[in-house]
Every structure is written in C-alpha cells, then in structure tokens.
XYZ file of C-alpha atoms in Angstrom:
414
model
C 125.078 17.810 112.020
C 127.560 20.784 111.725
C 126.449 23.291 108.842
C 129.171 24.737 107.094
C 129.488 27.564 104.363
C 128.817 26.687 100.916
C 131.729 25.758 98.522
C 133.349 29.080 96.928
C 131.891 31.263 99.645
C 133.834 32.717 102.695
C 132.771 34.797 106.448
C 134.538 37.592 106.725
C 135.303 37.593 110.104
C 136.660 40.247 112.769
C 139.735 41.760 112.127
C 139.563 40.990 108.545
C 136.503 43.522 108.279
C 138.274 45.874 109.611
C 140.192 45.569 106.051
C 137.325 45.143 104.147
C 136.070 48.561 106.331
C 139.302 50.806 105.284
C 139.001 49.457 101.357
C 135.564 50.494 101.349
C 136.079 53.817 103.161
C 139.063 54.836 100.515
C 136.496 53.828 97.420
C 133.732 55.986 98.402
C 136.142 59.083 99.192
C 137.757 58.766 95.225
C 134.113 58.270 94.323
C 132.826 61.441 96.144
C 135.760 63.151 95.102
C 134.975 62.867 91.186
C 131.009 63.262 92.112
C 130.119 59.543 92.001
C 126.852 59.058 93.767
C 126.039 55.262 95.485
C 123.200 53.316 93.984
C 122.047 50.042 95.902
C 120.069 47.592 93.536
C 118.545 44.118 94.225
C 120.956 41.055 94.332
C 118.832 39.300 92.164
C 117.182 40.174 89.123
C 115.000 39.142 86.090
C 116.813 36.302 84.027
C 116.705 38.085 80.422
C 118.001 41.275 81.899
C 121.555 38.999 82.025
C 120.861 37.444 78.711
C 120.257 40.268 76.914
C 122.449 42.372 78.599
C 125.978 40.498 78.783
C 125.210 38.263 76.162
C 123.670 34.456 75.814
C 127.069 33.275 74.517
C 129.025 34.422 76.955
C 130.561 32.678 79.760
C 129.200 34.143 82.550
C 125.214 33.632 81.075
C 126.092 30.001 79.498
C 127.793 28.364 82.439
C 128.383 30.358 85.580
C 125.067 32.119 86.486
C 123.031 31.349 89.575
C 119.507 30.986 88.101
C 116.303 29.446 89.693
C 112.431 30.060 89.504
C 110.834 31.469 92.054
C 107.488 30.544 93.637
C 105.679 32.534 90.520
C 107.513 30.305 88.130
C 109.679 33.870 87.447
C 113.233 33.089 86.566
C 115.301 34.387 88.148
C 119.352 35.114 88.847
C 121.234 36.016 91.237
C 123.154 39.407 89.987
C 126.710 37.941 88.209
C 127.786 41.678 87.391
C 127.226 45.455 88.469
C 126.158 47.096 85.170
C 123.464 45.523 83.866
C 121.268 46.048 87.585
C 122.011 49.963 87.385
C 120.659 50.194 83.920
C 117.720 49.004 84.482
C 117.354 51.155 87.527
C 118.823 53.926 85.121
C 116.336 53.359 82.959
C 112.778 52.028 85.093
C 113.541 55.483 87.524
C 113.640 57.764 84.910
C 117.361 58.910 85.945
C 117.377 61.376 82.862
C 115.543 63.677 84.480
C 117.797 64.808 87.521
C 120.770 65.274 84.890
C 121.833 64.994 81.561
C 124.761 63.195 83.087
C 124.963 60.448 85.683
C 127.332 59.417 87.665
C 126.769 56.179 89.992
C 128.840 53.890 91.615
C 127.937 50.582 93.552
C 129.859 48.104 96.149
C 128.313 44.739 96.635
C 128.572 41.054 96.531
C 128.100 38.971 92.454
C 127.690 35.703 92.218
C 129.283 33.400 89.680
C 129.187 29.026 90.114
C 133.151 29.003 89.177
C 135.282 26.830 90.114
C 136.844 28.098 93.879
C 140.417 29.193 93.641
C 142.410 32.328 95.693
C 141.159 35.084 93.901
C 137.874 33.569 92.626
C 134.874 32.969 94.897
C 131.463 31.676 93.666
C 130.091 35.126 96.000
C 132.429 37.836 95.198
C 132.646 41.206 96.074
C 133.115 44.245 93.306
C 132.981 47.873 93.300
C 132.114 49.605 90.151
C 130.700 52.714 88.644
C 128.909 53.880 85.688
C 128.910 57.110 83.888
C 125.463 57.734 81.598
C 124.867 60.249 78.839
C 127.819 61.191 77.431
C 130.480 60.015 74.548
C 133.609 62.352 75.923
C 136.672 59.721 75.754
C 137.631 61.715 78.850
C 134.746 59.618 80.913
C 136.596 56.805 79.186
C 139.891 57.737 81.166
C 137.957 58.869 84.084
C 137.103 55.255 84.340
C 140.374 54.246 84.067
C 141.750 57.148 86.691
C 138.850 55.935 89.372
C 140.428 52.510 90.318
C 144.413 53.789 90.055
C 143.810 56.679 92.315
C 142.194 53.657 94.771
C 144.916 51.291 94.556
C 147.537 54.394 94.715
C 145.612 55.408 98.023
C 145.735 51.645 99.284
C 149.193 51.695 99.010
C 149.674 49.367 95.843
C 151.310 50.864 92.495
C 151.911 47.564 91.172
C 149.725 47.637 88.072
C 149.411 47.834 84.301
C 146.836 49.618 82.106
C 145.798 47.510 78.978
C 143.313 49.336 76.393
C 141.725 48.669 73.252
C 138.980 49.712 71.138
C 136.170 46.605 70.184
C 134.885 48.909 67.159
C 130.838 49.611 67.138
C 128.111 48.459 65.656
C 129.857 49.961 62.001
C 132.711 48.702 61.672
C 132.740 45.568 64.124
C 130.484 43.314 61.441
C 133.210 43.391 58.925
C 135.621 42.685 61.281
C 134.085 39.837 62.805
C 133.788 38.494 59.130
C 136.998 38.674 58.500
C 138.020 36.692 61.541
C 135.287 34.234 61.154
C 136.808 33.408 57.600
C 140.247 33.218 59.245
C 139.082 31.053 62.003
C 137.258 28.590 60.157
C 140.770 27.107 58.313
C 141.987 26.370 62.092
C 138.691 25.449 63.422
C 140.216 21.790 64.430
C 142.878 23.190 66.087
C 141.447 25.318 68.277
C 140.001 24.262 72.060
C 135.882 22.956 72.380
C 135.040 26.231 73.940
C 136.726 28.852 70.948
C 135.665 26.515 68.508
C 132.047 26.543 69.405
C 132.221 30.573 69.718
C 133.853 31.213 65.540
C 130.046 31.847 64.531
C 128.354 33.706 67.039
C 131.079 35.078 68.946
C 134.928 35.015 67.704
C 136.266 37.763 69.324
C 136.068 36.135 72.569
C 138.415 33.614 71.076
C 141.318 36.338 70.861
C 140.944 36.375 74.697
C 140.719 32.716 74.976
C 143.026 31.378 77.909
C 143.980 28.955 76.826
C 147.771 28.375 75.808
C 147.433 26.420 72.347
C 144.341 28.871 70.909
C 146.693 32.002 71.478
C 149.566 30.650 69.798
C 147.561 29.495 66.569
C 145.714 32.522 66.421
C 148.564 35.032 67.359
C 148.407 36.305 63.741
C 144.942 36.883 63.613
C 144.191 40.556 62.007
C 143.991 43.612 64.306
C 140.617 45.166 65.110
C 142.744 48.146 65.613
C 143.125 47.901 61.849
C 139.894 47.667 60.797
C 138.042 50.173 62.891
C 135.521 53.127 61.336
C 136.474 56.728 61.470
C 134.401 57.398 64.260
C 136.113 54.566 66.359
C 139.810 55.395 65.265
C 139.226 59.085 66.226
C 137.556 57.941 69.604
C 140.809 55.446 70.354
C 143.345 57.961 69.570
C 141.747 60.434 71.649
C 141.810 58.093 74.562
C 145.449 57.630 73.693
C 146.011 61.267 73.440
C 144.515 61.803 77.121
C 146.451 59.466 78.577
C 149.523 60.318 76.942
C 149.070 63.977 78.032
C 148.252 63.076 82.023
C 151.444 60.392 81.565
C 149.935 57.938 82.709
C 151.386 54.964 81.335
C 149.805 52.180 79.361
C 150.029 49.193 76.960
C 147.690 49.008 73.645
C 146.221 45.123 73.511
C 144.714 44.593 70.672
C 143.545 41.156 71.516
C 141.477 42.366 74.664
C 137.586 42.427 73.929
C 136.394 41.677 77.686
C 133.917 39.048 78.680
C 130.765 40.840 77.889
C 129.070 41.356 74.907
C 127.849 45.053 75.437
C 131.067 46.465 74.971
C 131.663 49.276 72.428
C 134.495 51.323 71.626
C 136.927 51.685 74.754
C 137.937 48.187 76.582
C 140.456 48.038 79.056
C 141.860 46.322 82.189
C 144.206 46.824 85.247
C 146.210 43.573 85.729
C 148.981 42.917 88.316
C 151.643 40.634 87.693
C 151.638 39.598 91.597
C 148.328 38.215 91.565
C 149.772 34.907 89.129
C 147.220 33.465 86.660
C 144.170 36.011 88.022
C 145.731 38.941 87.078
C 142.959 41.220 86.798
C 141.960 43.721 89.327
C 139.460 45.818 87.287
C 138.196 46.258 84.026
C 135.603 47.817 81.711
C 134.732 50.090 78.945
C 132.479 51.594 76.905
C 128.642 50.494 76.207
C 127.029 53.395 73.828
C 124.129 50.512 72.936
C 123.060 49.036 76.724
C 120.761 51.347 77.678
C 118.668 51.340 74.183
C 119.107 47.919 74.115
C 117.402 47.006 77.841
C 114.554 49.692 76.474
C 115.776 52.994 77.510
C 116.440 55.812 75.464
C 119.586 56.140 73.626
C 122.193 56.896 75.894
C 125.817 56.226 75.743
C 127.688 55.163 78.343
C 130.758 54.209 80.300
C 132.049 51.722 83.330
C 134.471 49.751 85.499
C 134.652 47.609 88.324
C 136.822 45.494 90.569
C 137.398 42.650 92.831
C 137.772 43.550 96.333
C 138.991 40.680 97.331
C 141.848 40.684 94.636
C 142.700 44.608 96.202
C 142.763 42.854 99.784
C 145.123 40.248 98.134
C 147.184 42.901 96.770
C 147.531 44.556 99.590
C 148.416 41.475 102.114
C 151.316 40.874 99.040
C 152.329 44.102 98.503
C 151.853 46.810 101.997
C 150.488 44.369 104.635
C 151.465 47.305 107.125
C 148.839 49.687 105.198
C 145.405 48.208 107.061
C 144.978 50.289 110.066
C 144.140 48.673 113.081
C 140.429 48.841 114.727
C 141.037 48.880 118.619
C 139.217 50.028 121.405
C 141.240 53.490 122.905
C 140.132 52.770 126.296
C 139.800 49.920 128.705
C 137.987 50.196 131.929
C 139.519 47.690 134.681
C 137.039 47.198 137.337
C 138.258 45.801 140.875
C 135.170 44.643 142.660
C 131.799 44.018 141.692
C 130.636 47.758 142.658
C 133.434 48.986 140.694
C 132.580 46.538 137.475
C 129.276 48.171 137.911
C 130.794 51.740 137.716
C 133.155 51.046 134.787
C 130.047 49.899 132.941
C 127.538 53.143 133.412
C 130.921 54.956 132.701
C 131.917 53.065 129.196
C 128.177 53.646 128.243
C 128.403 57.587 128.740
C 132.204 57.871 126.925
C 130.759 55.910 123.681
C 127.823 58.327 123.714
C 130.946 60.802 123.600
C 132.448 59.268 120.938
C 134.975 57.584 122.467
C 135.960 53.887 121.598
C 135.680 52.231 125.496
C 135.736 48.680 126.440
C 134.993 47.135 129.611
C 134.909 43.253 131.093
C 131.677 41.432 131.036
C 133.206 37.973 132.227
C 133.951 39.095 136.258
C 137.579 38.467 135.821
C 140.520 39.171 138.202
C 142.342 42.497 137.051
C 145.214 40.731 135.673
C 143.576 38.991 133.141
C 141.637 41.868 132.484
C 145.105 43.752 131.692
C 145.614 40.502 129.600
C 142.611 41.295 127.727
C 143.298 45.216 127.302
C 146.856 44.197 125.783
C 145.402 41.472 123.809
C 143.409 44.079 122.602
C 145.859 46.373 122.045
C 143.808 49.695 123.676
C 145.897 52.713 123.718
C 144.874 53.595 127.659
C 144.039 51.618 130.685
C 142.342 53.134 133.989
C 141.823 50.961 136.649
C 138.870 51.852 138.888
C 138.724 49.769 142.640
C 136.926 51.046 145.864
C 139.544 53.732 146.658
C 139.263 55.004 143.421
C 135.717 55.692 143.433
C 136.068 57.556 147.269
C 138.370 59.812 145.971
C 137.143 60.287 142.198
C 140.725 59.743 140.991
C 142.611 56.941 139.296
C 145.859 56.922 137.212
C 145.394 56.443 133.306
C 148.418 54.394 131.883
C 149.287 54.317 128.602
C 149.822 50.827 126.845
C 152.517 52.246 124.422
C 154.990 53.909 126.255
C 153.886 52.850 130.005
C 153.623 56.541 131.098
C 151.075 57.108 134.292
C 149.263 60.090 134.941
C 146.556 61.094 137.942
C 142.734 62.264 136.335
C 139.444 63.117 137.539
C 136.901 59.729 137.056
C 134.485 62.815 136.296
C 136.696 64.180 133.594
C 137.884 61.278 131.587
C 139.559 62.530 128.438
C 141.709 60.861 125.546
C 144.664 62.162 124.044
C-alpha cells in the first residue's frame, strides 16, 4: 500500500522552501520593524472558543471546521483562523500587564475542510497580527500598511485596498433590521445559503458569491448610511489617514468579512491576477472579542494573509524575485584519502559559516562537477593526492570560469 497526502493538503518540498524561507524572512523584518512581537499558540483549541468567537452561523464554524473529541470526550478543533487562539492567550496570560498596548503577530498553518482548488488548501498557511488596547484608527491603517509594505518588499504592487465600516454594537441592530425587512420580500429569490442567513445573519448575504444574490440585492441600503456618530467619525478618520499617506483605496460598502467579531473597520487586499480567489489579506476591527471570550474590555485590531496566495503572486507576477539557496562551495575529492580530507574540511568551513558541500556517494570527479553545477555552487576546489602534499589547489569559479592558486589551510570565499 502506498500512503499518500490527504486531499487539500500539499509537502512543501526543497527548493520550494527556500520560497516559503525568503516570504517568511521579509514578514518578520516589516513585523519587527513596526514592533510586532511573534506569539506561537496551539494548532488546536477548545471547540466554543471558534463558536463563540467567529460566530456559529458563519461558514467557517457551520461547515468547514475540523472538529473531533478527544480521548476526554473534549471537543475539540483544529485552529481555522489566527485571532481567536491569540486572544485567548491574550487574555489566560494576563498580557495587560507587560503593556497597555500589544502588539503580536503569528505565522502558521489553519485548517479549513473546503473544497481543494489553487489558492485554497484544506491546511493553509497565514500570517497575521493583532494589535490590543487601543481604538486609534491609525492601528486600523497600520493594519492595512503591514501586508502592502510585505507584498511591496516581495516584489508585487499588484493590489487593491477595499474598506468599510460594519457599524458597532449601536448602530448595527437597526441596520440589520432594516435589511432583514428588505430581504424578506426577495427571500425566494435569493440562493439556500443567503436565504437561510436573512434572520440571524444578513449581512453576510451582501458578500454572498454568488452571481444571482448580488444582482437582486445590489440596491440594498448602505451601512455606510446608517452608521452612529461614533462609527462615522471612526470611518472618516480612517479615510482621512489614508488619504493623507496617499495611499490609494476603494470604499465597499458591501464588504462585512466572514467573521462575526468584526466592528467598525473591515477591509481587504485583493489582486485581480489571482482570478476568482482574489483575496490576499484581510481584517479589521474587533473592539468586543476580548470581553466577549472573558477578558477585560479591550479593543482591538487585526489582519492576516495567505502565504500561499503571496507565493502565487509572486510565481505570476516577479518569478525572478525568490533568491536561490545554494551551497557556495563544493569540495571535489579524488581518491578515497582525499574524500576523507574534503569531509573533516567541509565540517570545519560550516562551523565557519560557510555554506560547503561535499560527495557522500564515492563518485568519479566528473560527475561530482556534474553535481556542483547541478547545484549551482559559486566555487569548486578540487583536492587529489598532489594537492594534499603540497597544501595547494586551484579554486574555480562556476560563474565566470576564473582559476586561482590558495592555501588548503586558508580556504576563504569571496
């Protein structure tokens, strides 16, 4: 029997990591640079922190979450998001008390049972990060800021910038009252899925994708239009930022996000050359989370985003921006006493720092030059019997094919 990996999941296999390496590396220098600090929680978690957190209604709880008991008849679910899991650990590790603000970002695998397309794995992989403790709208466009300047420093400024405000706890009732009573005289029009939400959750049916519900609701009322003093001031604030730093975006009022603790701010960066998944990060503001999983009140602010939509991005858009992972230097050994040497010698360079690589298969030195090109090293010494008598071998490099004469005691790398 052959075992193969599960439907919707995917190795990441050598050089691709090398990819996933250089993404990674460029997300936790932005995040250092604006004083992000990385948490690291479990990948699974307590059932009703999901629930209550994103929202039984929802999607993501109602259809796509990986949930089991465990051997104490716990349930239990494998994490679908990053937020929820750093609020508890906000909250059960008393983060308060190091700051009145915190800062945290994450980068880790979610799991969601959808169905498998390119873009969309069942285990995916998201960076995100959460700001705690404070209602400045300039954390809102912080949030916003943190995954452009990633994707700028990746190479890809094919994006778009999509806010809106989803009201509060104020003015959001009335709103949703107001739709609920518009909903209800198209309520056999509309697709199973909207249909069932016009009660508990119609909101979610302005962002419903599919075609026929967004044409027969595209005159549905504005939250825009309907949101409290507190929330209107709040929006055009985080309009006002943004127009001051010129960074350009579009106002969609019909994008609420697919999780319920949402409040105020809600926004997305889509790309129009990833097709029908078009979103590379989103998020927003959550002023009610943290009181709501039994903290204090705190208010609060996140993103996050696919990494595997950024490597698609990428591929599409600046395939030549991934920088190659290579040994710099390959040992050639001619002879079993000088395979020996080459060996003792690659372990003392690496302890050096140097990036050495040496044969371990015993084969003739042209197909260890094979290897070294195949390899693409940016020096090659080879090392034989006279070369060890006199303690001096030429060092050729791959590039330009230029030979020079150096000490085997004094190996050094450009």
């Amino acid at each position: 029997m052959k075992f193969r990996s599960i439907k919707g999941t995917k190795d990441i296999l050598p050089p691709e990591t090398s990819k996933w390496q250089h993404v990674e590396a460029v997300i936790r220098k932005i995040m250092q640079n604006f004083n992000y600090e990385e948490i690291r929680t479990p990948i699974f978690e307590q059932t009703n922190l999901f629930t209550r957190s994103i929202g039984e209604l929802t999607d993501i709880v109602s259809k796509e979450m990986y949930t089991f008991l465990d051997m104490s008849k716990e349930s239990i679910t494998l994490r679908p998001e990053g937020t929820a899991p750093v609020i508890r650990a906000f909250i059960q590790n008393n983060l308060t008390e190091r700051s009145p603000l915190t800062k945290l970002y994450y980068i880790g695998p979610m799991f969601r049972q959808e169905k498998p397309q390119a873009g969309r794995l069942r285990q995916f992989h998201q960076f995100g990060a959460e700001a705690l403790g404070s209602q400045n709208p300039q954390l809102d466009v912080e949030m916003m800021i943190l995954p452009m300047e990633i994707l700028r420093n990746l190479g890809i400024e094919d994006f778009t910038l999509k806010i809106n405000s989803v009201g509060c706890e104020k003015c959001r009732p009335g709103y949703k009252e107001l739709l609920k009573s518009r909903l209800r005289k198209i309520a056999d029009k509309l697709s199973p899925d909207s249909k069932a939400r016009i009660e508990q959750n119609p909101l979610r049916i302005l962002d419903s994708k599919d075609e026929n519900d967004k044409k027969i609701t595209a005159d549905m009322p504005s939250i825009l239009d309907h949101l409290c003093i507190d929330c209107n001031i709040h929006f055009t604030s985080v309009c006002s930022l943004l127009d001051s730093m010129k960074i350009r975006y579009e106002v969609d009022s019909r994008l609420v996000r697919g999780l319920d603790y949402y409040t105020k701010t809600a926004f997305e960066i889509t790309s129009s050359s990833l097709g029908s998944q078009n979103a590379i990060a989103g998020g927003g503001r959550y002023d009610l989370l943290v009181e709501e999983l039994g903290g204090k009140p705190t208010p609060g602010v996140g993103v996050a985003a696919g990494i595997e939509r950024i490597l698609m991005l990428m591929e599409k858009n600046k395939p030549d921006k991934f920088p190659e992972c290579h040994p710099r230097l390959f040992l050639v050994g001619v002879g079993e006493t000088a395979q020996v040497w080459t060996f003792f010698k690659a372990i003392e360079l690496r302890k050096k720092g140097l990036a050495v690589e040496v044969d371990y298969l015993s084969r003739s030195t042209k197909s260890q030059m094979r290897e070294a090109n195949r390899q693409k090293v940016d020096y090659v010494i080879v090392v034989g019997e006279e070369e060890l008598k006199t303690k001096a071998a030429k060092i050729k490099n791959m590039k330009t094919g230029e030979e020079k004469t150096i000490s085997l005691d004094n190996i050094e790398i450009p």
